[in-house]
Amino acid sequence: ESEAIFLAITKLDLAEIALAEQDFQQASKWLEQGYLNARVHIRRTMVYLCAVAGYMLLAPGGGKDAAIQAARLYGTIQALEERSGVALSPYYHHLNQLRVRFALQQLTKQEWEAEFMAGQQWSVETALAQAIIEIRR
């Protein structure tokens, strides 16, 4: 299990670096590779969902549909934090705030809130299944 956590950390950090460099093809590869390892610990799952939401919002061509799916993932992340008691680092809270601002350029406040609330009802399995679908598009 510790090896899987280490692999998840590494692959998700590399995905975030690729996103920062706007190398979306490489980011999607790291996210694809990190999928199974991200499931081994709740914090890694939450970080994975953050990275996928960021990928969806930042990659070209996502538009409103990507913003809707990202809003749902952010809703799931918040629900997971509340249910598990496991908090994301301040780094990810800041990164998520920046990305949410970008999502709000695509959606009205009412659309955001409705999709965010829908995501809060998702199970971990639903969120991860949706995340991998989005990565493979």
GROMACS .gro file of C-alpha atoms in nm:
model
  137
    1GLU     CA    1   0.000   0.000   0.000
    2SER     CA    2   0.281   0.247   0.077
    3GLU     CA    3   0.421   0.191  -0.273
    4ALA     CA    4   0.080   0.269  -0.424
    5ILE     CA    5   0.058   0.590  -0.220
    6PHE     CA    6   0.407   0.693  -0.333
    7LEU     CA    7   0.315   0.621  -0.696
    8ALA     CA    8  -0.007   0.820  -0.661
    9ILE     CA    9   0.177   1.118  -0.516
   10THR     CA   10   0.439   1.106  -0.791
   11LYS     CA   11   0.198   1.069  -1.082
   12LEU     CA   12  -0.041   1.335  -0.954
   13ASP     CA   13   0.243   1.578  -0.890
   14LEU     CA   14   0.367   1.517  -1.245
   15ALA     CA   15   0.013   1.574  -1.377
   16GLU     CA   16  -0.004   1.907  -1.192
   17ILE     CA   17   0.335   2.009  -1.333
   18ALA     CA   18   0.212   1.925  -1.684
   19LEU     CA   19  -0.103   2.131  -1.622
   20ALA     CA   20   0.107   2.426  -1.502
   21GLU     CA   21   0.311   2.396  -1.822
   22GLN     CA   22  -0.010   2.366  -2.029
   23ASP     CA   23   0.102   2.026  -2.156
   24PHE     CA   24  -0.246   1.878  -2.152
   25GLN     CA   25  -0.155   1.563  -2.343
   26GLN     CA   26   0.110   1.474  -2.083
   27ALA     CA   27  -0.122   1.571  -1.797
   28SER     CA   28  -0.387   1.331  -1.924
   29LYS     CA   29  -0.127   1.052  -1.947
   30TRP     CA   30  -0.019   1.105  -1.586
   31LEU     CA   31  -0.382   1.119  -1.472
   32GLU     CA   32  -0.458   0.798  -1.660
   33GLN     CA   33  -0.156   0.628  -1.503
   34GLY     CA   34  -0.239   0.760  -1.156
   35TYR     CA   35  -0.601   0.642  -1.159
   36LEU     CA   36  -0.558   0.306  -0.985
   37ASN     CA   37  -0.300   0.430  -0.735
   38ALA     CA   38  -0.516   0.728  -0.641
   39ARG     CA   39  -0.780   0.494  -0.502
   40VAL     CA   40  -0.563   0.356  -0.218
   41HIS     CA   41  -0.609   0.649   0.022
   42ILE     CA   42  -0.886   0.905   0.059
   43ARG     CA   43  -0.648   1.204   0.042
   44ARG     CA   44  -0.495   1.070  -0.280
   45THR     CA   45  -0.846   1.023  -0.419
   46MET     CA   46  -0.934   1.382  -0.336
   47VAL     CA   47  -0.610   1.512  -0.490
   48TYR     CA   48  -0.678   1.302  -0.800
   49LEU     CA   49  -1.025   1.451  -0.835
   50CYS     CA   50  -0.875   1.801  -0.794
   51ALA     CA   51  -0.624   1.734  -1.070
   52VAL     CA   52  -0.891   1.593  -1.302
   53ALA     CA   53  -1.118   1.892  -1.239
   54GLY     CA   54  -0.825   2.121  -1.316
   55TYR     CA   55  -0.747   1.930  -1.633
   56MET     CA   56  -1.109   1.956  -1.746
   57LEU     CA   57  -1.121   2.329  -1.684
   58LEU     CA   58  -0.782   2.416  -1.831
   59ALA     CA   59  -0.757   2.188  -2.135
   60PRO     CA   60  -0.871   2.345  -2.460
   61GLY     CA   61  -1.221   2.278  -2.585
   62GLY     CA   62  -1.382   2.190  -2.253
   63GLY     CA   63  -1.626   2.478  -2.230
   64LYS     CA   64  -1.948   2.463  -2.033
   65ASP     CA   65  -1.973   2.083  -2.024
   66ALA     CA   66  -1.629   2.055  -1.867
   67ALA     CA   67  -1.719   2.325  -1.614
   68ILE     CA   68  -2.034   2.133  -1.519
   69GLN     CA   69  -1.839   1.811  -1.463
   70ALA     CA   70  -1.568   1.998  -1.272
   71ALA     CA   71  -1.831   2.156  -1.047
   72ARG     CA   72  -1.962   1.808  -0.968
   73LEU     CA   73  -1.611   1.684  -0.888
   74TYR     CA   74  -1.552   1.982  -0.659
   75GLY     CA   75  -1.879   1.900  -0.484
   76THR     CA   76  -1.761   1.544  -0.433
   77ILE     CA   77  -1.425   1.663  -0.300
   78GLN     CA   78  -1.592   1.886  -0.041
   79ALA     CA   79  -1.827   1.605   0.065
   80LEU     CA   80  -1.533   1.365   0.098
   81GLU     CA   81  -1.346   1.615   0.314
   82GLU     CA   82  -1.649   1.656   0.540
   83ARG     CA   83  -1.730   1.284   0.565
   84SER     CA   84  -1.375   1.158   0.608
   85GLY     CA   85  -1.230   1.435   0.821
   86VAL     CA   86  -0.929   1.431   0.588
   87ALA     CA   87  -0.843   1.782   0.473
   88LEU     CA   88  -0.668   1.887   0.157
   89SER     CA   89  -0.352   2.091   0.199
   90PRO     CA   90  -0.371   2.471   0.178
   91TYR     CA   91  -0.197   2.439  -0.159
   92TYR     CA   92  -0.488   2.244  -0.307
   93HIS     CA   93  -0.747   2.471  -0.147
   94HIS     CA   94  -0.577   2.769  -0.314
   95LEU     CA   95  -0.541   2.590  -0.646
   96ASN     CA   96  -0.907   2.486  -0.635
   97GLN     CA   97  -1.017   2.843  -0.560
   98LEU     CA   98  -0.833   2.966  -0.869
   99ARG     CA   99  -0.984   2.693  -1.084
  100VAL     CA  100  -1.333   2.750  -0.947
  101ARG     CA  101  -1.306   3.116  -1.051
  102PHE     CA  102  -1.228   2.994  -1.401
  103ALA     CA  103  -1.529   2.758  -1.392
  104LEU     CA  104  -1.752   3.046  -1.286
  105GLN     CA  105  -1.662   3.221  -1.611
  106GLN     CA  106  -1.836   2.930  -1.790
  107LEU     CA  107  -2.138   2.888  -1.560
  108THR     CA  108  -2.384   3.109  -1.381
  109LYS     CA  109  -2.370   3.107  -1.002
  110GLN     CA  110  -2.698   2.911  -0.998
  111GLU     CA  111  -2.565   2.650  -1.244
  112TRP     CA  112  -2.246   2.615  -1.039
  113GLU     CA  113  -2.436   2.568  -0.714
  114ALA     CA  114  -2.674   2.310  -0.864
  115GLU     CA  115  -2.391   2.104  -1.014
  116PHE     CA  116  -2.174   2.138  -0.702
  117MET     CA  117  -2.463   2.012  -0.488
  118ALA     CA  118  -2.522   1.723  -0.730
  119GLY     CA  119  -2.157   1.625  -0.693
  120GLN     CA  120  -2.189   1.626  -0.315
  121GLN     CA  121  -2.429   1.333  -0.354
  122TRP     CA  122  -2.186   1.127  -0.562
  123SER     CA  123  -2.010   0.828  -0.416
  124VAL     CA  124  -1.633   0.797  -0.447
  125GLU     CA  125  -1.687   0.527  -0.709
  126THR     CA  126  -1.917   0.750  -0.917
  127ALA     CA  127  -1.673   1.042  -0.904
  128LEU     CA  128  -1.375   0.826  -1.000
  129ALA     CA  129  -1.569   0.660  -1.283
  130GLN     CA  130  -1.670   1.000  -1.418
  131ALA     CA  131  -1.313   1.131  -1.379
  132ILE     CA  132  -1.160   0.851  -1.586
  133ILE     CA  133  -1.427   0.895  -1.854
  134GLU     CA  134  -1.331   1.262  -1.880
  135ILE     CA  135  -0.959   1.185  -1.895
  136ARG     CA  136  -1.008   0.933  -2.175
  137ARG     CA  137  -1.208   1.172  -2.396
   0.00000   0.00000   0.00000
